[in-house]
Coordinates of N, CA and C and ligand atoms in Angstrom, one line a residue:
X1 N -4.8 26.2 15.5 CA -5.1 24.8 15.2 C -6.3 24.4 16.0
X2 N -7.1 23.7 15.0 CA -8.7 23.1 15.9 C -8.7 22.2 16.8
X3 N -9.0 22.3 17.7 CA -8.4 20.8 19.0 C -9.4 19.6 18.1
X4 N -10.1 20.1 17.0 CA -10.8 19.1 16.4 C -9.9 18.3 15.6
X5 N -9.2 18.5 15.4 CA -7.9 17.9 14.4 C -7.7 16.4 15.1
X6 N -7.9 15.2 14.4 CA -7.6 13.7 14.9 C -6.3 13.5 15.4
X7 N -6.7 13.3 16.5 CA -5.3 12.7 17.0 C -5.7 11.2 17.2
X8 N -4.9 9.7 16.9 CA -5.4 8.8 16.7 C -4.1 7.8 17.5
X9 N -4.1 7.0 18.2 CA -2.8 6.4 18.3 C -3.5 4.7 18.1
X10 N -2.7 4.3 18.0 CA -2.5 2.6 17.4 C -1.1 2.0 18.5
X11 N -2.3 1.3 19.1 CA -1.6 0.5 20.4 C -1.1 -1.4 19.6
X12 N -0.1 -1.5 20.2 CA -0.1 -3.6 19.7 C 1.4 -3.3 19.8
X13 N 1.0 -4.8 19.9 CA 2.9 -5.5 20.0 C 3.2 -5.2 18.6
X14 N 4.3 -5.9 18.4 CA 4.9 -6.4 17.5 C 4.4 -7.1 16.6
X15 N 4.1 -6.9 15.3 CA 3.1 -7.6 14.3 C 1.6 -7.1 14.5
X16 N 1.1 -6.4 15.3 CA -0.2 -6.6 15.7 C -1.0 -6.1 14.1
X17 N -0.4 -5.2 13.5 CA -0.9 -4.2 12.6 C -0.8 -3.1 12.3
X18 N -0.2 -2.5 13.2 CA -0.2 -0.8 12.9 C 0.7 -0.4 12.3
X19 N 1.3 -0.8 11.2 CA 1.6 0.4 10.3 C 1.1 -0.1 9.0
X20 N 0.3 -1.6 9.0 CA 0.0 -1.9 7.9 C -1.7 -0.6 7.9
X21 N -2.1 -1.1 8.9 CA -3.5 -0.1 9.1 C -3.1 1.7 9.1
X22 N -1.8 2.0 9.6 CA -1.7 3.5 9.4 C -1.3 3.5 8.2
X23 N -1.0 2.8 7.7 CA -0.6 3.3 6.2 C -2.0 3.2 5.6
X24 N -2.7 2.5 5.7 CA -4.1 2.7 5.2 C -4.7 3.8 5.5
X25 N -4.9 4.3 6.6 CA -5.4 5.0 6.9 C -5.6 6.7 6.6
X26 N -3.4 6.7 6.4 CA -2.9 7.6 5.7 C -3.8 7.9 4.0
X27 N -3.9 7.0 3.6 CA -4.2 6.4 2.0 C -5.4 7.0 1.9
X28 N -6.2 7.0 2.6 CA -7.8 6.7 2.7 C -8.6 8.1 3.4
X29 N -7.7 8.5 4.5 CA -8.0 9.2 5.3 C -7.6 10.6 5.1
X30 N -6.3 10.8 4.5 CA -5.6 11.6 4.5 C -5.0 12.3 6.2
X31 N -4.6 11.0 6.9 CA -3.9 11.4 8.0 C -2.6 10.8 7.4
X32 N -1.8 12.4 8.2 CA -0.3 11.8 8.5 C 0.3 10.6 9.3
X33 N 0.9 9.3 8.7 CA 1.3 8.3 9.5 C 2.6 8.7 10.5
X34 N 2.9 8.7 11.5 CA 4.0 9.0 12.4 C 4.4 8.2 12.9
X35 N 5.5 7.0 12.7 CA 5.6 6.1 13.1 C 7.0 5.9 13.6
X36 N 7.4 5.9 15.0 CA 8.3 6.7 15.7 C 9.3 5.3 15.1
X37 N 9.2 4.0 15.3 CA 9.9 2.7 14.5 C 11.0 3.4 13.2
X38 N 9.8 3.8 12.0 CA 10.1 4.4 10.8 C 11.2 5.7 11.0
X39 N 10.9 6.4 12.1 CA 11.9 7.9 12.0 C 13.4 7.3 12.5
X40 N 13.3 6.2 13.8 CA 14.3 5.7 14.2 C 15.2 4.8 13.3
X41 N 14.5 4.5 12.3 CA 15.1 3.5 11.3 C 15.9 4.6 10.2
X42 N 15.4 5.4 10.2 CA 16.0 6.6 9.2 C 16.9 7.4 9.7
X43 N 17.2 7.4 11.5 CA 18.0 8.0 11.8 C 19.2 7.2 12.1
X44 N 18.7 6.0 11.6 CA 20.0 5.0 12.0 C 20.7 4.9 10.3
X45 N 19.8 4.9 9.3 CA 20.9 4.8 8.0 C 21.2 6.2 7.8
X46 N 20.9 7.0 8.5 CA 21.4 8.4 8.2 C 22.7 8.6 8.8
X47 N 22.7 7.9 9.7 CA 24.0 8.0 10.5 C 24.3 9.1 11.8
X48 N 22.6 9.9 11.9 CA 22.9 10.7 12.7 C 23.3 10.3 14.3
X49 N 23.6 11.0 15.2 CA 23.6 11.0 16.9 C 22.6 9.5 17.3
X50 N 21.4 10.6 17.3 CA 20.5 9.7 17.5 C 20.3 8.3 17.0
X51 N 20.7 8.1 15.6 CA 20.6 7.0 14.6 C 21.5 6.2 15.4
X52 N 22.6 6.5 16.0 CA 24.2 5.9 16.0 C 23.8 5.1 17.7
X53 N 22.7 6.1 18.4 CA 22.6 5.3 20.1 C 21.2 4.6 19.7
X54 N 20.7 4.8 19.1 CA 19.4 3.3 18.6 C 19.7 2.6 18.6
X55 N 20.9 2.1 17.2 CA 20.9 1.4 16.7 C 21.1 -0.6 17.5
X56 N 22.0 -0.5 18.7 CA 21.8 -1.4 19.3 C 21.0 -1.9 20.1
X57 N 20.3 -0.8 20.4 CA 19.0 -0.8 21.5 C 18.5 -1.7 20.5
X58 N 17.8 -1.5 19.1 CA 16.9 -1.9 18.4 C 17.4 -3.3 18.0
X59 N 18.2 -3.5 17.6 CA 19.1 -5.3 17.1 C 18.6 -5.9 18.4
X60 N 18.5 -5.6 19.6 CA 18.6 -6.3 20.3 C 17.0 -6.4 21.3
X61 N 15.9 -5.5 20.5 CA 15.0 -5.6 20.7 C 14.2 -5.0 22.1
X62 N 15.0 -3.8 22.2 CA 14.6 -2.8 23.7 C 14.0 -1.7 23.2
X63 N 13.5 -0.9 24.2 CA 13.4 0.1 23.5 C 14.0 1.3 23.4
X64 N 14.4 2.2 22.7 CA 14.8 3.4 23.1 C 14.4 4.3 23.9
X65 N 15.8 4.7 24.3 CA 15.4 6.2 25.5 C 14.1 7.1 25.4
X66 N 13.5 7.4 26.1 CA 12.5 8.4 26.4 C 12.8 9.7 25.3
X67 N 14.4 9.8 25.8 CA 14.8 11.2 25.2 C 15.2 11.6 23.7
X68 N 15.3 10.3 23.6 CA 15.7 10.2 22.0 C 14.5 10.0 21.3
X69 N 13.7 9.1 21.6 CA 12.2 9.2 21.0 C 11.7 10.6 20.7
X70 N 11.1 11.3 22.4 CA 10.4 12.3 21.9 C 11.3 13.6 21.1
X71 N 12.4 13.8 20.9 CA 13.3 15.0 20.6 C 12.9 14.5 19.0
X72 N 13.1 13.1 18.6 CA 12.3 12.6 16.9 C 10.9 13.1 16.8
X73 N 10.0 12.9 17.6 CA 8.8 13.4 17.4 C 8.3 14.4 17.7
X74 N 9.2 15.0 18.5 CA 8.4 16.4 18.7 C 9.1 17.6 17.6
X75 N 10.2 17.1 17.0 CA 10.3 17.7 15.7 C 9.5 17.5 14.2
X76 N 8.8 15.9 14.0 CA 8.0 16.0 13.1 C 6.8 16.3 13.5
X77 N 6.2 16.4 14.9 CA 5.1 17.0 14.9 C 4.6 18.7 15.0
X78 N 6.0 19.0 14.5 CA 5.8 20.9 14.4 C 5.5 21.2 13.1
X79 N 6.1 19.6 11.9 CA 6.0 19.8 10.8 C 4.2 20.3 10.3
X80 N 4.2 21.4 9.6 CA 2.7 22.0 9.0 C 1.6 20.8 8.6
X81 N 2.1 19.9 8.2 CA 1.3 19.0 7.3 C 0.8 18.0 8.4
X82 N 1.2 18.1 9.9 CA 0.8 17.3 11.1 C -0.8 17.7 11.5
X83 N -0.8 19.3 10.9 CA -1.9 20.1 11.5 C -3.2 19.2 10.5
X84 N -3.1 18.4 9.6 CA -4.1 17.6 9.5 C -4.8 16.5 10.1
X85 N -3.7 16.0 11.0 CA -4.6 15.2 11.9 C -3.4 14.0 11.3
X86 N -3.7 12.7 12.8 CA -1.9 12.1 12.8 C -2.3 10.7 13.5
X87 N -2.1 9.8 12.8 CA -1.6 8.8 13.3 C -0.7 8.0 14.0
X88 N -0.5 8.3 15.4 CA 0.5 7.9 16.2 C 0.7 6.3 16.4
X89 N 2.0 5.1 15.0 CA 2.0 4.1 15.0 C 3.6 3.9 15.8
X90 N 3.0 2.9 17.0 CA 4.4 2.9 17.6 C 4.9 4.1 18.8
X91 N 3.9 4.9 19.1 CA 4.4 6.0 20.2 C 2.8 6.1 20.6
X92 N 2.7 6.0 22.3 CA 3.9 6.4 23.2 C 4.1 5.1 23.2
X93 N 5.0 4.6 23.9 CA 5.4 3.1 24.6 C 6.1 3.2 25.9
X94 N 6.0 3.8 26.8 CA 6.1 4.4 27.7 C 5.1 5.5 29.0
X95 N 5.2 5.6 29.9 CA 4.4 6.1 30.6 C 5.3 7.6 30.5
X96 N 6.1 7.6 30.3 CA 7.0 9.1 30.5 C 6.5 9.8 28.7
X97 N 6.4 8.4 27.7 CA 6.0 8.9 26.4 C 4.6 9.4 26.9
X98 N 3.8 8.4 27.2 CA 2.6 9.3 27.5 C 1.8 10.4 27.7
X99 N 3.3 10.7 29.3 CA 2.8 11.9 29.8 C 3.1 13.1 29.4
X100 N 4.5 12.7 28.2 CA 4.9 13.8 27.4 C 4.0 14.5 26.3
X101 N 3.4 13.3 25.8 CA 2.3 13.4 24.6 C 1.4 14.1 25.1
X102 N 0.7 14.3 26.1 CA -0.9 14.7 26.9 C 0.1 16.2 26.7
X103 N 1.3 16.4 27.3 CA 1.6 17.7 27.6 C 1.8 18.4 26.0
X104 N 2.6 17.8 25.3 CA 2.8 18.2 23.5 C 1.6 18.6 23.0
X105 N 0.2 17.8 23.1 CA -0.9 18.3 22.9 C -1.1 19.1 23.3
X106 N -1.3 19.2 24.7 CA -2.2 20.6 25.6 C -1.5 21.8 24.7
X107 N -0.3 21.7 24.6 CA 0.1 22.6 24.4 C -0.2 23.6 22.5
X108 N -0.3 22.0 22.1 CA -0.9 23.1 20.7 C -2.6 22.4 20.7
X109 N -3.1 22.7 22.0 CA -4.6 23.2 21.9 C -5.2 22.0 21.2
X110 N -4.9 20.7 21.4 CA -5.5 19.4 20.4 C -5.3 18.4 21.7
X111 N -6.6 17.3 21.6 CA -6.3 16.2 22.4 C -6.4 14.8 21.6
X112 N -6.6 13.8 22.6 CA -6.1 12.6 21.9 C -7.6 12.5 21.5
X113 N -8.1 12.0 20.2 CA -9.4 11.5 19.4 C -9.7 9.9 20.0
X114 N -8.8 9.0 20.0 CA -9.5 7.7 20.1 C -7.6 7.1 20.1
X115 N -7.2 6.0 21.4 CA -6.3 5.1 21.6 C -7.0 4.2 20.9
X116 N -6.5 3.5 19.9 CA -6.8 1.7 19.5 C -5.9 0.6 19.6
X117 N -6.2 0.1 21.0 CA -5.6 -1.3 20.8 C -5.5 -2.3 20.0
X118 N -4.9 -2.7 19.3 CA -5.1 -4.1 18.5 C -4.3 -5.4 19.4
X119 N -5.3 -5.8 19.2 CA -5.3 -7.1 19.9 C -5.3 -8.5 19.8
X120 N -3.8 -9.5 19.7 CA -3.4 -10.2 19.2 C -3.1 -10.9 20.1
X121 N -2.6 -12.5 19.2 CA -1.8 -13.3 20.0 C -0.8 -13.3 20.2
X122 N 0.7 -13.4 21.0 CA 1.9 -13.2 21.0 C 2.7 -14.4 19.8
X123 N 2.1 -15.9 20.2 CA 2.6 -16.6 19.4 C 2.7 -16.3 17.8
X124 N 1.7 -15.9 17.7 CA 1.0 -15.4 15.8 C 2.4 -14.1 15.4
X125 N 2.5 -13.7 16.5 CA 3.3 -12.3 16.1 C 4.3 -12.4 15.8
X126 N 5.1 -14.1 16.0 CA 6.0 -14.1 15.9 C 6.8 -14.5 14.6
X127 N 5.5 -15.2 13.9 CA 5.2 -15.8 12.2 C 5.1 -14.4 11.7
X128 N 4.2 -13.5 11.7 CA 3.5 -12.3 11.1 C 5.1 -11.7 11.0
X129 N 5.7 -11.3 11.9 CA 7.0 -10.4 11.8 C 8.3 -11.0 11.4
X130 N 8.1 -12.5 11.4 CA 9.5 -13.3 10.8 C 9.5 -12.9 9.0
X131 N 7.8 -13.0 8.8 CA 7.4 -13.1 7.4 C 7.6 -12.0 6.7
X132 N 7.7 -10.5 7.2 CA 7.3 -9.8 6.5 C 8.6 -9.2 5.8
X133 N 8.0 -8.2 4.8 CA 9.3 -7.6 4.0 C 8.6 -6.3 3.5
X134 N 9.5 -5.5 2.5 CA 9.0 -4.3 2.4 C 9.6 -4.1 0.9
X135 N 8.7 -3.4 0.4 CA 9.5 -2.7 -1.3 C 10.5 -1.9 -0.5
X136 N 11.9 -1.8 -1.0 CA 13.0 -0.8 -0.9 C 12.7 0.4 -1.4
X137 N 11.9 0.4 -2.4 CA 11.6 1.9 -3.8 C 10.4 2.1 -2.7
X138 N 9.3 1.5 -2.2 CA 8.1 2.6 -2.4 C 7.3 2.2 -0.8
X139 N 8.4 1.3 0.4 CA 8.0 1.1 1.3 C 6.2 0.2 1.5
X140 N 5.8 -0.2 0.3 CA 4.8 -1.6 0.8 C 5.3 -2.6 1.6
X141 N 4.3 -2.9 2.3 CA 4.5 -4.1 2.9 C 4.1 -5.2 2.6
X142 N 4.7 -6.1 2.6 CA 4.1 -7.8 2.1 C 4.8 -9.0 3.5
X143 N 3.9 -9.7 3.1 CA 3.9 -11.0 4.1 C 4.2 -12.6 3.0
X144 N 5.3 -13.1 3.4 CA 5.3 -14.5 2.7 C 4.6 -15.3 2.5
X145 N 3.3 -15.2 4.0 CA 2.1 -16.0 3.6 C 1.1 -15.3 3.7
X146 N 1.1 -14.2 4.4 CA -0.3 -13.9 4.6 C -0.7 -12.2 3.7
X147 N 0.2 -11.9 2.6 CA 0.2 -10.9 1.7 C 1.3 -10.5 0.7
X148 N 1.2 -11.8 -0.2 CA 1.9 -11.8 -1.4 C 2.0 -11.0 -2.5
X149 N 2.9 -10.6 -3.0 CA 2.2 -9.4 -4.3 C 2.2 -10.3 -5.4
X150 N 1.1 -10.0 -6.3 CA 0.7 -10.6 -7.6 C 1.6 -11.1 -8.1
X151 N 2.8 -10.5 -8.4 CA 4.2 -11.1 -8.9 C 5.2 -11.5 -8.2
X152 N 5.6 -12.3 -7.6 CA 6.9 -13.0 -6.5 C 7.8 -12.2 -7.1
X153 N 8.4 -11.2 -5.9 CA 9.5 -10.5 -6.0 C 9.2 -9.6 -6.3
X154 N 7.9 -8.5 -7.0 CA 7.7 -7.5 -7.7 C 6.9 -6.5 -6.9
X155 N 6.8 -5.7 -6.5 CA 6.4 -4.8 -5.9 C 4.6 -4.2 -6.6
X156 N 3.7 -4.4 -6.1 CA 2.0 -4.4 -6.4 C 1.9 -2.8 -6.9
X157 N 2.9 -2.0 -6.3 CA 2.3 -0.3 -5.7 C 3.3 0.4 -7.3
X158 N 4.9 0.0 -6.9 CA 5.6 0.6 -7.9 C 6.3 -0.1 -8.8
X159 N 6.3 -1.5 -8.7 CA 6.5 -2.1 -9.9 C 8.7 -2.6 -9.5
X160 N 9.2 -2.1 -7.9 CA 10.3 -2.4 -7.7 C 10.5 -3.6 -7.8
X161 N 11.4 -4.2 -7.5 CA 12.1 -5.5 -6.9 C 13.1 -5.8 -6.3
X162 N 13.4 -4.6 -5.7 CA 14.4 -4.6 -4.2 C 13.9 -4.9 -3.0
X163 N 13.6 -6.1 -2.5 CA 12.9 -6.3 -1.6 C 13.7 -6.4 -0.1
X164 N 13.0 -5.6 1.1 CA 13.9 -5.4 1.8 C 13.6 -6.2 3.6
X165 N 14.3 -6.9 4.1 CA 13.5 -6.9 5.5 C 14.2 -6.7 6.6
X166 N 13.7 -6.2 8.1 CA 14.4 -5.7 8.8 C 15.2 -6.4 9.5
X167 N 16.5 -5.4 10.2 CA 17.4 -6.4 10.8 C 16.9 -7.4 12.1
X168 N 15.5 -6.6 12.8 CA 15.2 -6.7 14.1 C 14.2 -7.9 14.0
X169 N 14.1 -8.2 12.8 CA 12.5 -9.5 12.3 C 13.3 -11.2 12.2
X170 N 13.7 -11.2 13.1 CA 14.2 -12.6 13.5 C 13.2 -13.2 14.7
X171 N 13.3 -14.1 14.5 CA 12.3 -15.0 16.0 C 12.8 -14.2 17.2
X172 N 14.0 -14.8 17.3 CA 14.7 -13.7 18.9 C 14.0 -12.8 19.0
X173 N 14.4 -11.5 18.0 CA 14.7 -10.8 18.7 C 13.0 -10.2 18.7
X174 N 11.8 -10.1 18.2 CA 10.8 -11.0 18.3 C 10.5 -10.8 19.6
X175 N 10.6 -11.9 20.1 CA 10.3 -12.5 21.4 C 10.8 -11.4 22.8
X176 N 12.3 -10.1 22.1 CA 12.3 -9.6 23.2 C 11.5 -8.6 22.8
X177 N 11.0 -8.3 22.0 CA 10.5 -7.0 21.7 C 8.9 -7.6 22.2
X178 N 8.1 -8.5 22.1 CA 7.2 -8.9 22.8 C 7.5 -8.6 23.9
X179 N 8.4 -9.1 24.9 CA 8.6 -8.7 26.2 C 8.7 -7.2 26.5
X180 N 9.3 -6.5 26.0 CA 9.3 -5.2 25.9 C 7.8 -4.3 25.9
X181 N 7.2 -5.1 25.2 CA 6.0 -4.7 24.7 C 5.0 -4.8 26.1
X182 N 4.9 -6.1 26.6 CA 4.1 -6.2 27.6 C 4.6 -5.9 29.2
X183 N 6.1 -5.6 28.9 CA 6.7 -4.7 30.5 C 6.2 -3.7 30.3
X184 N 6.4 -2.5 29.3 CA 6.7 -0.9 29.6 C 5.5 -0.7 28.7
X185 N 5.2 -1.3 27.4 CA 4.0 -0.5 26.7 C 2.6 -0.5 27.2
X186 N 1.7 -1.6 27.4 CA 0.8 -3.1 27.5 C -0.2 -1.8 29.0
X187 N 0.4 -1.6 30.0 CA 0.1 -0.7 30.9 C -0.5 0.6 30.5
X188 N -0.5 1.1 29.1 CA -0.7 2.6 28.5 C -2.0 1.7 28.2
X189 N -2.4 0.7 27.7 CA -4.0 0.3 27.6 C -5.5 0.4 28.9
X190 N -4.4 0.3 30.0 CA -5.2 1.1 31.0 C -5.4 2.4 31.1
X191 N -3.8 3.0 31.2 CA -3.9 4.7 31.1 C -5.3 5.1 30.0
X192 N -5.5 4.8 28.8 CA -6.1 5.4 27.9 C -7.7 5.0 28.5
X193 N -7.9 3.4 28.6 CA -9.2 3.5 28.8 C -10.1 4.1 30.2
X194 N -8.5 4.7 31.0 CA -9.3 5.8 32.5 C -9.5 7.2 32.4
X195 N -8.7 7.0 31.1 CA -9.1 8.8 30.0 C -10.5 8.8 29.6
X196 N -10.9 7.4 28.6 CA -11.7 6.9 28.3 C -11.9 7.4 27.2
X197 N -10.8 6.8 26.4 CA -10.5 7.0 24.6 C -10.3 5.8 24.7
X198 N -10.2 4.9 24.5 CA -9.3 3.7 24.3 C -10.8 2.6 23.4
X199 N -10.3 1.9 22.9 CA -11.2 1.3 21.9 C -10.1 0.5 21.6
X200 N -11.2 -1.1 21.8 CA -10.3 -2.1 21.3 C -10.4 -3.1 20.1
X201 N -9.5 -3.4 19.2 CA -9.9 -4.1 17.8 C -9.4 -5.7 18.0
X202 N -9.9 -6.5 17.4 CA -9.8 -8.1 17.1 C -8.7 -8.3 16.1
X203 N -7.2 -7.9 16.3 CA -6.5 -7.6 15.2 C -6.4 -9.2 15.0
X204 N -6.6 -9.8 15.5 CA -6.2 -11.7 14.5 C -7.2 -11.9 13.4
X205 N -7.8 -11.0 13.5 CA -8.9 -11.0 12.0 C -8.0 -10.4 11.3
X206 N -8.9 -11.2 9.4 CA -7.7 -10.1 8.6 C -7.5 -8.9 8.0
X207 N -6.8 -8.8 7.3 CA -6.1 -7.6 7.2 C -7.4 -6.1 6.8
X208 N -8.1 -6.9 5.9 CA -9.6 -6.2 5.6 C -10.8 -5.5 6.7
X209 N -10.6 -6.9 7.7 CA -11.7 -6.5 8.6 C -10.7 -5.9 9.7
X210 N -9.6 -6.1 10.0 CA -9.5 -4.8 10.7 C -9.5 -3.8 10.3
X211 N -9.2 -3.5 8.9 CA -9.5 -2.3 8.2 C -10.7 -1.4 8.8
X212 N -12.0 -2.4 8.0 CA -13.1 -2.2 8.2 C -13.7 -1.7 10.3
X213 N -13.0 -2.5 11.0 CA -13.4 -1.8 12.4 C -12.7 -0.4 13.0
X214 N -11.5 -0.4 12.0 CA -10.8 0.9 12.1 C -11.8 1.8 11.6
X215 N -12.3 1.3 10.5 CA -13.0 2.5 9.9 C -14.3 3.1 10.5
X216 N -14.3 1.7 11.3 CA -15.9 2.3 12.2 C -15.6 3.3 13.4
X217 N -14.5 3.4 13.6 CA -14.1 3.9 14.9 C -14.1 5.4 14.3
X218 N -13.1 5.3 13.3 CA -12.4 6.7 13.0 C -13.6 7.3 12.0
X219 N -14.7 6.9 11.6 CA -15.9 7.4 11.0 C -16.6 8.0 12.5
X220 N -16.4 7.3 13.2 CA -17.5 7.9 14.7 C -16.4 8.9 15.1
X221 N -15.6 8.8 15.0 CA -14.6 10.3 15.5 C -14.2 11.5 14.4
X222 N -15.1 11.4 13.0 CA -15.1 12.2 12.2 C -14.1 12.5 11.7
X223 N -13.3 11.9 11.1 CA -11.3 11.9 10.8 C -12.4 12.7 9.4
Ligands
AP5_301 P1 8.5 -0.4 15.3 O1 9.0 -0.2 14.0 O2 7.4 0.4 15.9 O3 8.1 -2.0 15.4 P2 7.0 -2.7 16.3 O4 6.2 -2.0 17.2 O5 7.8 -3.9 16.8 O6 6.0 -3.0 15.2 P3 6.1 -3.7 13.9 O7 6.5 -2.7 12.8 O8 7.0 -4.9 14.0 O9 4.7 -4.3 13.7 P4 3.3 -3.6 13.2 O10 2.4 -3.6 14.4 O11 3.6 -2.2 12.6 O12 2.9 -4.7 12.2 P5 2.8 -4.6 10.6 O13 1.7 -3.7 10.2 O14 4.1 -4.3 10.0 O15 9.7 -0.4 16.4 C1 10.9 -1.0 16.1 C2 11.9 -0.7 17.2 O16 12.2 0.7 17.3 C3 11.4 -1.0 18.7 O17 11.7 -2.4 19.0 C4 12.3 -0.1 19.5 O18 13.6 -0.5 19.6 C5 12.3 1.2 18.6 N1 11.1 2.1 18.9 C6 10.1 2.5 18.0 N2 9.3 3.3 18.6 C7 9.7 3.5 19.9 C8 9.2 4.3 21.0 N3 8.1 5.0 20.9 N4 9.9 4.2 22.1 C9 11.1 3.5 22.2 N5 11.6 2.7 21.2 C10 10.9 2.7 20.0 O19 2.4 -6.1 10.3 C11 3.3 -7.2 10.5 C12 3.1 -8.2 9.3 O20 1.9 -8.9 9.5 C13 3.1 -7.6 7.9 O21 3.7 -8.5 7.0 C14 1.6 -7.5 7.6 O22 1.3 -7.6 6.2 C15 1.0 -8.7 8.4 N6 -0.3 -8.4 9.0 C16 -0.7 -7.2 9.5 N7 -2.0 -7.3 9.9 C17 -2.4 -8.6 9.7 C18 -3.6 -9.3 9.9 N8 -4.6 -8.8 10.5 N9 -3.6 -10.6 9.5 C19 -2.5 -11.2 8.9 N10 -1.3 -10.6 8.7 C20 -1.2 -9.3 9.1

């Protein structure tokens, strides 16, 4: 594997952007989105081990164990289709995630391409994530105010109308996951910019123009 291969992570709280931008990115880019949120959510309607000791952590807006995180991700990132290059949305969040990640790399001969912080208000975050919802069929994202689909209730991408939203997107619980965010995660914004990958975005701009500063970043890092 080429250590030239992107490795990309997408830093922010809660609402900041990052899976609306890694799914872009995925789209556009052809990087794989890895979004440790998304694997934890699947291991919780799956019903497995893991799924079954999440699941309160997350209602209640903490974060999961170190151990349980990376044992999810260090199994999709052995997946073949990783070797294209990866958007880390939602991992590390942790300093122990961190230092596991630098070592997971070293070891398949690839390093980190560019940390992006997005950079938000806390208050804002708390409207952006009360609002949002998702197609059931095809996983888009929409917003009640700030990214409607053409048709109320109809899905833009596949045409569903099972619309779905998460159990954890209440104001509360919100507010602990903000706190969460700026105890244990918020500190990996220094770690990265003493690496001196770290790059920071204006995510309260919208959804376009952070697109567009993503793009400038990940165009100067040759994705
Ligand atoms: P996770 O699923 O990762 O959630 P999160 O970090 O809280 O992030 P969100 O998905 O809420 O927000 P986002 O930044 O992706 O924003 P989005 O693009 O959707 O984690 C959930 C839980 O899992 C955690 O609380 C924890 O328990 C556990 N977990 C996950 N990873 C873990 C880890 N590594 N370690 C331990 N535990 C872990 O945007 C939000 C809304 O705003 C959307 O409606 C969107 O359309 C809209 N929007 C986006 N950008 C803009 C913009 N620029 N302007 C206006 N609206 C916008």
């Amino acid at each position: 594997m080429s250590d030239e291969t992107p490795v990309l992570i997408l830093l922010g709280p809660p609402g900041a952007g990052k899976g609306t931008q890694a799914r872009m990115l995925e789209e556009e880019n052809g990087l794989i989105q890895l979004s440790t949120g998304d694997m934890l959510r699947a291991a919780v309607a799956a019903g497995t081990p893991a799924g079954l000791a999440a699941k309160a952590v997350m209602e209640a807006g903490a974060l999961v164990s170190d151990e349980i995180v990376l044992a999810i991700l260090q199994e999709r990132m052995a997946q073949p289709d990783c070797n294209k290059g990866i958007i880390l949305d939602g991992f590390p969040r942790t300093d122990g995630q961190a230092a596991a990640l630098d070592q997971l790399l070293a070891d398949q001969g690839r390093r980190i391409t560019a940390a992006v912080s997005l950079e938000v208000d806390d208050e804002a975050m708390v409207e952006r994530v009360s609002g949002r919802y998702t197609c059931g069929a095809c996983g888009e994202g929409y917003h009640d105010r700030f990214r409607k689909p053409a048709k109320a209730g109809t899905c833009d991408k596949c045409g569903g109308t099972d619309m779905k939203r998460r159990a954890d997107d209440n104001a509360t619980t919100v507010r602990e996951r903000l706190k969460a965010y700026h105890a244990q995660t918020a500190p990996l914004i220094a770690f990265y910019e003493a690496k001196g990958v770290l790059e920071r975005i204006d995510a309260m701009a919208p959804i376009a123009e952070v697109t567009a500063s993503l793009g400038r970043i990940t165009g100067r890092v040759a994705v």
